[in-house]
PDB file of C-alpha atoms in Angstrom:
ATOM      1  CA  MET L   1      28.744 -28.245  -3.638  1.00 31.00           C
ATOM      2  CA  ASN L   2      25.282 -27.632  -2.279  1.00 34.00           C
ATOM      3  CA  ILE L   3      22.943 -29.187  -4.853  1.00 36.00           C
ATOM      4  CA  ARG L   4      19.201 -28.876  -5.177  1.00 44.00           C
ATOM      5  CA  PRO L   5      17.769 -32.389  -4.668  1.00 39.00           C
ATOM      6  CA  LYS L   6      15.984 -34.123  -7.532  1.00 33.00           C
ATOM      7  CA  ASN L   7      16.142 -31.090  -9.748  1.00 36.00           C
ATOM      8  CA  PHE L   8      17.936 -31.308 -13.066  1.00 33.00           C
ATOM      9  CA  ALA L   9      18.043 -28.568 -15.664  1.00 38.00           C
ATOM     10  CA  TYR L  10      19.405 -28.669 -19.189  1.00 32.00           C
ATOM     11  CA  VAL L  11      21.333 -25.833 -20.776  1.00 35.00           C
ATOM     12  CA  LEU L  12      22.047 -25.523 -24.494  1.00 32.00           C
ATOM     13  CA  VAL L  13      25.677 -24.456 -24.837  1.00 32.00           C
ATOM     14  CA  LEU L  14      27.435 -23.920 -28.163  1.00 30.00           C
ATOM     15  CA  GLY L  15      25.009 -26.144 -30.001  1.00 32.00           C
ATOM     16  CA  GLY L  16      25.384 -29.108 -27.643  1.00 33.00           C
ATOM     17  CA  LEU L  17      23.065 -30.199 -24.871  1.00 30.00           C
ATOM     18  CA  ILE L  18      24.798 -30.595 -21.538  1.00 29.00           C
ATOM     19  CA  SER L  19      23.146 -31.474 -18.254  1.00 31.00           C
ATOM     20  CA  SER L  20      23.614 -29.001 -15.436  1.00 36.00           C
ATOM     21  CA  ILE L  21      22.513 -29.600 -11.859  1.00 34.00           C
ATOM     22  CA  LEU L  22      21.773 -26.193 -10.437  1.00 38.00           C
ATOM     23  CA  PRO L  23      22.374 -25.174  -6.822  1.00 40.00           C
ATOM     24  CA  ALA L  24      19.493 -24.542  -4.480  1.00 47.00           C
ATOM     25  CA  ARG L  25      17.712 -21.235  -4.653  1.00 54.00           C
ATOM     26  CA  GLU L  26      18.585 -18.730  -1.983  1.00 50.00           C
ATOM     27  CA  ALA L  27      15.070 -17.314  -1.753  1.00 54.00           C
ATOM     28  CA  ALA L  28      15.907 -13.801  -0.623  1.00 64.00           C
ATOM     29  CA  ALA L  29      13.785 -11.677   1.673  1.00 68.00           C
ATOM     30  CA  THR L  30      10.459 -10.360   0.418  1.00 79.00           C
ATOM     31  CA  PHE L  31      10.186  -6.585   0.723  1.00 87.00           C
ATOM     32  CA  PRO L  32       6.861  -5.271   2.146  1.00 88.00           C
ATOM     33  CA  GLY L  33       4.290  -3.626  -0.121  1.00 92.00           C
ATOM     34  CA  ARG L  34       1.537  -4.478  -2.572  1.00 94.00           C
ATOM     35  CA  ASN L  35       1.919  -7.566  -4.739  1.00 96.00           C
ATOM     36  CA  GLY L  36       3.605  -6.976  -8.074  1.00 97.00           C
ATOM     37  CA  LYS L  37       5.028  -9.255 -10.749  1.00 98.00           C
ATOM     38  CA  ILE L  38       6.807 -12.554 -10.231  1.00 98.00           C
ATOM     39  CA  VAL L  39      10.234 -13.100 -11.765  1.00 98.00           C
ATOM     40  CA  TYR L  40      11.369 -16.681 -12.341  1.00 98.00           C
ATOM     41  CA  THR L  41      13.540 -19.023 -14.381  1.00 98.00           C
ATOM     42  CA  GLY L  42      11.901 -20.821 -17.304  1.00 97.00           C
ATOM     43  CA  MET L  43      12.861 -22.500 -20.548  1.00 93.00           C
ATOM     44  CA  GLY L  44      13.318 -20.362 -23.645  1.00 89.00           C
ATOM     45  CA  GLY L  45      14.908 -21.488 -26.900  1.00 84.00           C
ATOM     46  CA  GLY L  46      16.336 -24.668 -25.404  1.00 86.00           C
ATOM     47  CA  ASP L  47      18.057 -23.181 -22.368  1.00 91.00           C
ATOM     48  CA  GLN L  48      17.176 -21.414 -19.136  1.00 95.00           C
ATOM     49  CA  GLU L  49      16.021 -17.820 -19.401  1.00 97.00           C
ATOM     50  CA  ILE L  50      14.446 -15.289 -17.046  1.00 98.00           C
ATOM     51  CA  PHE L  51      10.774 -14.323 -17.283  1.00 98.00           C
ATOM     52  CA  VAL L  52       8.307 -12.088 -15.475  1.00 98.00           C
ATOM     53  CA  ILE L  53       4.599 -12.783 -15.069  1.00 98.00           C
ATOM     54  CA  LYS L  54       1.641 -11.494 -13.076  1.00 98.00           C
ATOM     55  CA  PRO L  55       0.358 -13.758 -10.271  1.00 97.00           C
ATOM     56  CA  SER L  56      -2.774 -14.246 -12.397  1.00 97.00           C
ATOM     57  CA  GLY L  57      -0.664 -15.746 -15.194  1.00 98.00           C
ATOM     58  CA  GLU L  58      -1.112 -12.731 -17.457  1.00 98.00           C
ATOM     59  CA  GLY L  59       1.596 -10.637 -19.091  1.00 98.00           C
ATOM     60  CA  ARG L  60       4.330 -13.266 -19.347  1.00 98.00           C
ATOM     61  CA  LYS L  61       7.480 -11.713 -20.789  1.00 98.00           C
ATOM     62  CA  GLN L  62      10.907 -13.176 -21.504  1.00 98.00           C
ATOM     63  CA  LEU L  63      13.685 -10.853 -20.283  1.00 98.00           C
ATOM     64  CA  THR L  64      16.865 -12.681 -21.331  1.00 97.00           C
ATOM     65  CA  ARG L  65      17.687 -14.277 -24.684  1.00 95.00           C
ATOM     66  CA  ASN L  66      20.964 -16.085 -25.337  1.00 90.00           C
ATOM     67  CA  ASP L  67      22.408 -19.569 -25.757  1.00 87.00           C
ATOM     68  CA  ARG L  68      23.643 -19.852 -22.170  1.00 87.00           C
ATOM     69  CA  GLY L  69      21.754 -20.453 -18.942  1.00 93.00           C
ATOM     70  CA  ASP L  70      20.319 -17.490 -17.003  1.00 97.00           C
ATOM     71  CA  TYR L  71      18.725 -18.270 -13.640  1.00 97.00           C
ATOM     72  CA  ASP L  72      18.194 -17.340  -9.980  1.00 97.00           C
ATOM     73  CA  PRO L  73      16.687 -13.831 -10.394  1.00 98.00           C
ATOM     74  CA  ALA L  74      16.173 -11.474  -7.429  1.00 98.00           C
ATOM     75  CA  TRP L  75      14.255  -8.170  -7.421  1.00 98.00           C
ATOM     76  CA  SER L  76      15.987  -5.091  -6.033  1.00 98.00           C
ATOM     77  CA  PRO L  77      14.054  -3.312  -3.229  1.00 97.00           C
ATOM     78  CA  SER L  78      13.000  -0.588  -5.681  1.00 96.00           C
ATOM     79  CA  GLY L  79      11.846  -3.139  -8.254  1.00 97.00           C
ATOM     80  CA  ASN L  80      13.826  -1.322 -10.947  1.00 98.00           C
ATOM     81  CA  ARG L  81      16.592  -3.900 -11.242  1.00 98.00           C
ATOM     82  CA  ILE L  82      16.999  -7.662 -11.188  1.00 99.00           C
ATOM     83  CA  ALA L  83      20.132  -9.482 -10.084  1.00 99.00           C
ATOM     84  CA  PHE L  84      20.623 -12.906 -11.660  1.00 98.00           C
ATOM     85  CA  VAL L  85      23.146 -15.636 -12.427  1.00 98.00           C
ATOM     86  CA  SER L  86      24.391 -16.483 -15.902  1.00 97.00           C
ATOM     87  CA  LEU L  87      26.723 -18.956 -17.595  1.00 94.00           C
ATOM     88  CA  ARG L  88      27.374 -16.580 -20.494  1.00 90.00           C
ATOM     89  CA  GLY L  89      31.036 -15.978 -19.552  1.00 75.00           C
ATOM     90  CA  ARG L  90      33.954 -17.568 -21.392  1.00 71.00           C
ATOM     91  CA  SER L  91      34.843 -19.900 -18.520  1.00 73.00           C
ATOM     92  CA  PHE L  92      31.317 -21.355 -18.190  1.00 78.00           C
ATOM     93  CA  GLU L  93      31.548 -20.557 -14.464  1.00 89.00           C
ATOM     94  CA  PRO L  94      28.392 -18.889 -13.122  1.00 96.00           C
ATOM     95  CA  ASP L  95      28.671 -15.143 -12.518  1.00 97.00           C
ATOM     96  CA  ILE L  96      26.294 -12.542 -11.127  1.00 98.00           C
ATOM     97  CA  PHE L  97      24.746  -9.887 -13.361  1.00 98.00           C
ATOM     98  CA  VAL L  98      22.186  -7.120 -12.942  1.00 99.00           C
ATOM     99  CA  MET L  99      19.713  -5.785 -15.482  1.00 99.00           C
ATOM    100  CA  SER L 100      16.809  -3.376 -15.576  1.00 99.00           C
ATOM    101  CA  SER L 101      13.325  -4.724 -14.884  1.00 98.00           C
ATOM    102  CA  SER L 102      12.721  -4.680 -18.650  1.00 98.00           C
ATOM    103  CA  GLY L 103      15.724  -6.913 -19.342  1.00 98.00           C
ATOM    104  CA  ARG L 104      17.960  -4.127 -20.637  1.00 97.00           C
ATOM    105  CA  GLU L 105      21.145  -2.490 -19.314  1.00 98.00           C
ATOM    106  CA  VAL L 106      22.791  -5.813 -18.447  1.00 97.00           C
ATOM    107  CA  LYS L 107      25.948  -5.431 -16.349  1.00 97.00           C
ATOM    108  CA  LYS L 108      28.316  -8.154 -15.156  1.00 97.00           C
ATOM    109  CA  LEU L 109      29.237  -7.829 -11.470  1.00 98.00           C
ATOM    110  CA  THR L 110      31.644 -10.733 -10.864  1.00 96.00           C
ATOM    111  CA  SER L 111      34.592 -11.747 -13.057  1.00 92.00           C
ATOM    112  CA  ASP L 112      36.759 -14.508 -11.666  1.00 87.00           C
ATOM    113  CA  GLN L 113      37.329 -18.251 -11.955  1.00 87.00           C
ATOM    114  CA  ALA L 114      35.027 -18.951  -9.005  1.00 92.00           C
ATOM    115  CA  SER L 115      31.355 -19.889  -9.052  1.00 95.00           C
ATOM    116  CA  ASP L 116      29.372 -16.807  -7.971  1.00 97.00           C
ATOM    117  CA  GLU L 117      25.656 -17.420  -7.433  1.00 97.00           C
ATOM    118  CA  GLN L 118      22.512 -16.828  -5.367  1.00 98.00           C
ATOM    119  CA  PRO L 119      22.285 -13.007  -5.198  1.00 98.00           C
ATOM    120  CA  SER L 120      20.244 -11.387  -2.416  1.00 98.00           C
ATOM    121  CA  TRP L 121      19.717  -7.608  -2.168  1.00 98.00           C
ATOM    122  CA  SER L 122      20.045  -5.745   1.108  1.00 98.00           C
ATOM    123  CA  PRO L 123      16.860  -3.772   1.981  1.00 97.00           C
ATOM    124  CA  SER L 124      18.700  -0.507   1.295  1.00 97.00           C
ATOM    125  CA  GLY L 125      19.694  -1.730  -2.163  1.00 98.00           C
ATOM    126  CA  ARG L 126      23.291  -0.765  -1.427  1.00 98.00           C
ATOM    127  CA  ARG L 127      24.738  -4.268  -1.240  1.00 98.00           C
ATOM    128  CA  ILE L 128      24.164  -7.741  -2.674  1.00 99.00           C
ATOM    129  CA  ALA L 129      24.937 -10.899  -0.709  1.00 98.00           C
ATOM    130  CA  PHE L 130      25.967 -13.936  -2.745  1.00 98.00           C
ATOM    131  CA  THR L 131      27.565 -17.386  -2.623  1.00 98.00           C
ATOM    132  CA  SER L 132      31.062 -17.922  -4.006  1.00 97.00           C
ATOM    133  CA  THR L 133      33.839 -20.524  -4.190  1.00 95.00           C
ATOM    134  CA  ARG L 134      36.556 -17.839  -4.372  1.00 94.00           C
ATOM    135  CA  ASN L 135      38.037 -18.717  -0.976  1.00 88.00           C
ATOM    136  CA  ALA L 136      40.894 -21.199  -0.654  1.00 74.00           C
ATOM    137  CA  GLY L 137      39.671 -24.781  -0.582  1.00 72.00           C
ATOM    138  CA  ASN L 138      36.955 -24.241  -3.215  1.00 78.00           C
ATOM    139  CA  ASP L 139      34.156 -24.546  -0.665  1.00 91.00           C
ATOM    140  CA  GLN L 140      31.190 -22.176  -0.780  1.00 95.00           C
ATOM    141  CA  ASP L 141      31.010 -19.114   1.467  1.00 97.00           C
ATOM    142  CA  ILE L 142      28.816 -16.035   1.765  1.00 98.00           C
ATOM    143  CA  PHE L 143      30.090 -12.659   0.533  1.00 98.00           C
ATOM    144  CA  SER L 144      28.574  -9.240  -0.087  1.00 98.00           C
ATOM    145  CA  MET L 145      29.379  -6.530  -2.624  1.00 99.00           C
ATOM    146  CA  ARG L 146      28.101  -3.217  -3.894  1.00 99.00           C
ATOM    147  CA  PRO L 147      25.582  -3.373  -6.796  1.00 98.00           C
ATOM    148  CA  ASN L 148      28.390  -2.415  -9.190  1.00 98.00           C
ATOM    149  CA  GLY L 149      30.506  -5.397  -8.109  1.00 98.00           C
ATOM    150  CA  SER L 150      33.011  -3.454  -5.990  1.00 98.00           C
ATOM    151  CA  GLN L 151      33.934  -3.671  -2.290  1.00 98.00           C
ATOM    152  CA  VAL L 152      33.558  -7.441  -1.950  1.00 98.00           C
ATOM    153  CA  LYS L 153      33.552  -8.521   1.705  1.00 97.00           C
ATOM    154  CA  ALA L 154      33.453 -12.002   3.237  1.00 97.00           C
ATOM    155  CA  VAL L 155      30.549 -12.776   5.571  1.00 98.00           C
ATOM    156  CA  THR L 156      31.396 -16.424   6.342  1.00 96.00           C
ATOM    157  CA  ASP L 157      34.621 -18.415   6.084  1.00 92.00           C
ATOM    158  CA  SER L 158      34.621 -22.068   7.126  1.00 88.00           C
ATOM    159  CA  ASP L 159      35.734 -25.471   5.880  1.00 84.00           C
ATOM    160  CA  GLY L 160      32.179 -26.383   4.857  1.00 86.00           C
ATOM    161  CA  ASN L 161      29.623 -25.011   2.422  1.00 94.00           C
ATOM    162  CA  GLU L 162      27.579 -21.937   3.328  1.00 96.00           C
ATOM    163  CA  THR L 163      24.983 -21.046   0.716  1.00 97.00           C
ATOM    164  CA  GLU L 164      21.633 -19.391   0.001  1.00 98.00           C
ATOM    165  CA  PRO L 165      22.051 -15.974   1.668  1.00 98.00           C
ATOM    166  CA  SER L 166      18.815 -14.135   2.447  1.00 98.00           C
ATOM    167  CA  TRP L 167      18.984 -10.580   3.780  1.00 97.00           C
ATOM    168  CA  SER L 168      16.442  -9.735   6.484  1.00 97.00           C
ATOM    169  CA  PRO L 169      13.996  -6.850   5.795  1.00 96.00           C
ATOM    170  CA  THR L 170      15.688  -4.711   8.460  1.00 96.00           C
ATOM    171  CA  GLY L 171      19.163  -5.445   7.126  1.00 97.00           C
ATOM    172  CA  ALA L 172      20.290  -6.652  10.558  1.00 98.00           C
ATOM    173  CA  PHE L 173      20.822 -10.307   9.621  1.00 98.00           C
ATOM    174  CA  ILE L 174      21.566 -12.629   6.729  1.00 98.00           C
ATOM    175  CA  ALA L 175      19.984 -16.087   6.914  1.00 98.00           C
ATOM    176  CA  TYR L 176      21.815 -18.874   5.113  1.00 98.00           C
ATOM    177  CA  THR L 177      22.213 -22.647   4.782  1.00 98.00           C
ATOM    178  CA  SER L 178      25.254 -24.447   6.177  1.00 96.00           C
ATOM    179  CA  GLY L 179      26.310 -28.063   5.909  1.00 90.00           C
ATOM    180  CA  VAL L 180      29.286 -27.694   8.239  1.00 82.00           C
ATOM    181  CA  GLY L 181      27.733 -29.909  10.913  1.00 77.00           C
ATOM    182  CA  GLY L 182      26.649 -32.653   8.510  1.00 83.00           C
ATOM    183  CA  ASP L 183      23.075 -32.246   7.271  1.00 90.00           C
ATOM    184  CA  PRO L 184      22.121 -28.788   5.917  1.00 95.00           C
ATOM    185  CA  GLU L 185      20.767 -26.429   8.594  1.00 97.00           C
ATOM    186  CA  ILE L 186      19.642 -22.800   8.565  1.00 98.00           C
ATOM    187  CA  PHE L 187      21.657 -20.127  10.362  1.00 98.00           C
ATOM    188  CA  ARG L 188      21.549 -16.366  10.670  1.00 98.00           C
ATOM    189  CA  ILE L 189      24.507 -13.994  10.941  1.00 98.00           C
ATOM    190  CA  ARG L 190      25.242 -10.285  11.034  1.00 98.00           C
ATOM    191  CA  PRO L 191      26.414  -8.851   7.683  1.00 98.00           C
ATOM    192  CA  ASN L 192      29.797  -8.200   9.321  1.00 98.00           C
ATOM    193  CA  GLY L 193      30.167 -11.916  10.103  1.00 97.00           C
ATOM    194  CA  ARG L 194      29.416 -11.690  13.820  1.00 98.00           C
ATOM    195  CA  GLU L 195      26.704 -13.241  16.027  1.00 98.00           C
ATOM    196  CA  ASN L 196      26.355 -16.452  14.046  1.00 97.00           C
ATOM    197  CA  LYS L 197      23.328 -18.407  15.326  1.00 97.00           C
ATOM    198  CA  GLN L 198      21.981 -21.805  14.251  1.00 97.00           C
ATOM    199  CA  LEU L 199      18.192 -21.659  13.809  1.00 98.00           C
ATOM    200  CA  THR L 200      17.359 -25.287  12.966  1.00 97.00           C
ATOM    201  CA  THR L 201      18.820 -28.130  15.017  1.00 94.00           C
ATOM    202  CA  ASN L 202      17.542 -31.510  13.874  1.00 91.00           C
ATOM    203  CA  ASP L 203      18.234 -34.351  11.446  1.00 91.00           C
ATOM    204  CA  TYR L 204      16.242 -32.761   8.609  1.00 95.00           C
ATOM    205  CA  PHE L 205      17.749 -31.355   5.411  1.00 96.00           C
ATOM    206  CA  GLU L 206      16.785 -27.654   5.454  1.00 97.00           C
ATOM    207  CA  TYR L 207      17.246 -25.093   2.689  1.00 97.00           C
ATOM    208  CA  GLY L 208      16.149 -21.796   1.219  1.00 97.00           C
ATOM    209  CA  ALA L 209      15.358 -19.351   4.037  1.00 98.00           C
ATOM    210  CA  ASN L 210      13.005 -16.532   3.000  1.00 98.00           C
ATOM    211  CA  TRP L 211      12.136 -13.745   5.449  1.00 98.00           C
ATOM    212  CA  SER L 212       8.564 -12.552   5.802  1.00 97.00           C
ATOM    213  CA  PRO L 213       8.108  -8.848   4.934  1.00 97.00           C
ATOM    214  CA  ASN L 214       7.919  -7.887   8.629  1.00 96.00           C
ATOM    215  CA  GLY L 215      10.970 -10.014   9.462  1.00 97.00           C
ATOM    216  CA  LYS L 216       9.181 -12.013  12.156  1.00 97.00           C
ATOM    217  CA  ARG L 217       9.077 -15.385  10.378  1.00 98.00           C
ATOM    218  CA  ILE L 218      11.202 -17.362   7.952  1.00 98.00           C
ATOM    219  CA  ALA L 219       9.884 -19.802   5.356  1.00 98.00           C
ATOM    220  CA  TYR L 220      12.080 -22.671   4.174  1.00 98.00           C
ATOM    221  CA  TRP L 221      11.891 -26.166   2.665  1.00 98.00           C
ATOM    222  CA  ALA L 222      12.957 -29.343   4.405  1.00 98.00           C
ATOM    223  CA  SER L 223      12.971 -33.132   4.300  1.00 97.00           C
ATOM    224  CA  PRO L 224      13.725 -35.787   6.935  1.00 94.00           C
ATOM    225  CA  ASP L 225      15.658 -37.942   4.465  1.00 91.00           C
ATOM    226  CA  GLY L 226      16.440 -35.757   1.439  1.00 88.00           C
ATOM    227  CA  THR L 227      13.646 -37.183  -0.730  1.00 89.00           C
ATOM    228  CA  ASP L 228      10.232 -35.639   0.049  1.00 93.00           C
ATOM    229  CA  TYR L 229      10.587 -31.870   0.512  1.00 97.00           C
ATOM    230  CA  GLU L 230       7.865 -29.761   2.144  1.00 98.00           C
ATOM    231  CA  ILE L 231       7.455 -26.093   3.068  1.00 99.00           C
ATOM    232  CA  PHE L 232       7.959 -25.010   6.684  1.00 99.00           C
ATOM    233  CA  THR L 233       7.954 -21.701   8.566  1.00 99.00           C
ATOM    234  CA  MET L 234       9.509 -20.644  11.865  1.00 99.00           C
ATOM    235  CA  LYS L 235      10.043 -17.538  13.944  1.00 99.00           C
ATOM    236  CA  SER L 236      13.156 -15.549  13.093  1.00 98.00           C
ATOM    237  CA  ASP L 237      14.893 -16.929  16.205  1.00 98.00           C
ATOM    238  CA  GLY L 238      14.308 -20.537  15.071  1.00 98.00           C
ATOM    239  CA  SER L 239      11.399 -21.301  17.405  1.00 98.00           C
ATOM    240  CA  ASN L 240       7.810 -22.296  16.547  1.00 98.00           C
ATOM    241  CA  GLN L 241       8.692 -24.437  13.511  1.00 98.00           C
ATOM    242  CA  VAL L 242       5.526 -25.317  11.584  1.00 98.00           C
ATOM    243  CA  GLN L 243       5.095 -27.661   8.603  1.00 98.00           C
ATOM    244  CA  VAL L 244       2.899 -25.925   6.018  1.00 99.00           C
ATOM    245  CA  THR L 245       2.632 -28.473   3.170  1.00 98.00           C
ATOM    246  CA  SER L 246       2.236 -32.244   3.400  1.00 97.00           C
ATOM    247  CA  ASN L 247       1.915 -34.336   0.240  1.00 95.00           C
ATOM    248  CA  ASP L 248       3.734 -36.790  -2.014  1.00 92.00           C
ATOM    249  CA  HIS L 249       5.172 -34.038  -4.223  1.00 93.00           C
ATOM    250  CA  GLN L 250       8.302 -31.900  -4.042  1.00 95.00           C
ATOM    251  CA  ASP L 251       7.668 -28.372  -2.728  1.00 97.00           C
ATOM    252  CA  TYR L 252      10.599 -25.944  -2.944  1.00 95.00           C
ATOM    253  CA  SER L 253      11.681 -22.311  -2.741  1.00 97.00           C
ATOM    254  CA  PRO L 254       9.000 -20.573  -0.619  1.00 98.00           C
ATOM    255  CA  VAL L 255       8.681 -16.806  -1.051  1.00 98.00           C
ATOM    256  CA  TYR L 256       6.348 -14.593   0.979  1.00 98.00           C
ATOM    257  CA  SER L 257       4.057 -12.259  -0.946  1.00 98.00           C
ATOM    258  CA  PRO L 258       4.834  -8.552  -0.357  1.00 97.00           C
ATOM    259  CA  ASP L 259       1.431  -8.107   1.345  1.00 97.00           C
ATOM    260  CA  SER L 260       2.273 -11.033   3.688  1.00 97.00           C
ATOM    261  CA  ASN L 261      -0.944 -12.927   2.892  1.00 98.00           C
ATOM    262  CA  ARG L 262       0.405 -15.748   0.717  1.00 98.00           C
ATOM    263  CA  ILE L 263       3.466 -17.879   0.029  1.00 99.00           C
ATOM    264  CA  LEU L 264       4.739 -18.474  -3.502  1.00 98.00           C
ATOM    265  CA  PHE L 265       6.583 -21.747  -4.118  1.00 98.00           C
ATOM    266  CA  GLU L 266       7.607 -24.198  -6.817  1.00 97.00           C
ATOM    267  CA  SER L 267       6.278 -27.749  -6.993  1.00 96.00           C
ATOM    268  CA  ASP L 268       5.926 -30.764  -9.266  1.00 93.00           C
ATOM    269  CA  ARG L 269       2.311 -31.261  -8.127  1.00 90.00           C
ATOM    270  CA  GLY L 270       0.800 -29.967 -11.381  1.00 73.00           C
ATOM    271  CA  LYS L 271      -0.688 -32.133 -14.116  1.00 70.00           C
ATOM    272  CA  GLY L 272       1.855 -33.750 -16.402  1.00 67.00           C
ATOM    273  CA  SER L 273       5.616 -33.457 -16.036  1.00 63.00           C
ATOM    274  CA  GLY L 274       7.597 -30.407 -15.089  1.00 85.00           C
ATOM    275  CA  ILE L 275       7.819 -27.951 -12.221  1.00 93.00           C
ATOM    276  CA  GLY L 276       5.402 -25.058 -11.813  1.00 96.00           C
ATOM    277  CA  LEU L 277       4.715 -22.100  -9.544  1.00 97.00           C
ATOM    278  CA  PHE L 278       1.946 -22.070  -6.951  1.00 97.00           C
ATOM    279  CA  THR L 279       0.698 -19.781  -4.202  1.00 98.00           C
ATOM    280  CA  MET L 280      -1.038 -20.656  -0.943  1.00 99.00           C
ATOM    281  CA  ARG L 281      -2.235 -19.039   2.263  1.00 99.00           C
ATOM    282  CA  LEU L 282       0.214 -18.929   5.157  1.00 98.00           C
ATOM    283  CA  ASP L 283      -1.392 -22.034   6.680  1.00 98.00           C
ATOM    284  CA  GLY L 284      -1.043 -24.064   3.451  1.00 98.00           C
ATOM    285  CA  THR L 285      -4.681 -23.813   2.332  1.00 98.00           C
ATOM    286  CA  GLY L 286      -6.045 -22.175  -0.804  1.00 98.00           C
ATOM    287  CA  VAL L 287      -3.361 -23.476  -3.174  1.00 97.00           C
ATOM    288  CA  ARG L 288      -3.472 -21.830  -6.610  1.00 97.00           C
ATOM    289  CA  LYS L 289      -1.332 -22.531  -9.646  1.00 96.00           C
ATOM    290  CA  VAL L 290       0.273 -19.588 -11.424  1.00 97.00           C
ATOM    291  CA  PRO L 291      -0.793 -20.402 -15.006  1.00 96.00           C
ATOM    292  CA  ASN L 292       1.065 -19.871 -18.276  1.00 96.00           C
ATOM    293  CA  THR L 293       4.581 -20.150 -16.840  1.00 96.00           C
ATOM    294  CA  GLY L 294       5.550 -23.050 -19.101  1.00 90.00           C
ATOM    295  CA  PRO L 295       6.532 -26.615 -18.086  1.00 84.00           C
ATOM    296  CA  PHE L 296       9.657 -25.497 -16.233  1.00 91.00           C
ATOM    297  CA  ALA L 297       9.355 -22.665 -13.693  1.00 96.00           C
ATOM    298  CA  GLN L 298      11.797 -22.254 -10.814  1.00 96.00           C
ATOM    299  CA  TYR L 299      13.640 -19.783  -8.573  1.00 96.00           C
ATOM    300  CA  PRO L 300      10.715 -17.343  -8.122  1.00 98.00           C
ATOM    301  CA  ASP L 301      10.872 -13.923  -6.493  1.00 98.00           C
ATOM    302  CA  TRP L 302       7.917 -11.580  -5.882  1.00 98.00           C
ATOM    303  CA  LYS L 303       8.133  -7.844  -6.599  1.00 97.00           C
ATOM    304  CA  ARG L 304       6.581  -5.241  -4.337  1.00 94.00           C
ATOM    305  CA  ILE L 305       4.815  -2.189  -5.753  1.00 92.00           C
TER     306      ILE L 305
END
């Protein structure tokens, strides 16, 4: 299973504390527009819950409240709905849900014995790409479905793990992470499963592709040895790879701002323990912390307005 490095989360289940290592964030495409609220995973009542907050740190609101883990939120293109992953089912296997932007009207989309995670909306809002172990062999592959959970279609099918789907702003491609060749690399593929192309070809561990609003660049996080992760960007064809951050901390899950001027990411660079949210210019300068998120803030996505 594709596991986020050095990132442990704890979920309170049925009164007992169990450790749960969560899979890497898929970091879906950012839709173009003005900058709206940030949705993310934080701690609430002893387990993971979903919150929204303004980039300034104002208006923090908890959207989910239960004794199971809720994580990996993704804004719909309209900003009216949020897809997310939850462990609230009877089997404790992660499933995909959708809810309104206020946290109401929760609907379960997947119901099987597989692990269904990492939702990513198509730019039309008509389909959701996701990662699932429902194929034979229990490895992870990319699928897509309608926002009501119907018409599930396979996008990838291999003997390795394909994870973290990210739909391009035009809808023409889905970027994803594959470990089929050994170390995790970033690929792109047509939603119908054709024209599969490897974008990164090196010995680095690469994860979490996020398309820029104009679709010309992709942000991702990488490490030469799986220990010190930094933020990188590249052109959508895999060329012009540029390292954006360089420090002794862990920088994960880059997300372009809807206005294309900044990159939102999670990092342990803040004071004290925990993981927080930060923004920076596209060249890595002007780093700002998003305040008031709490000591644990992960899996961010930025809403357009």
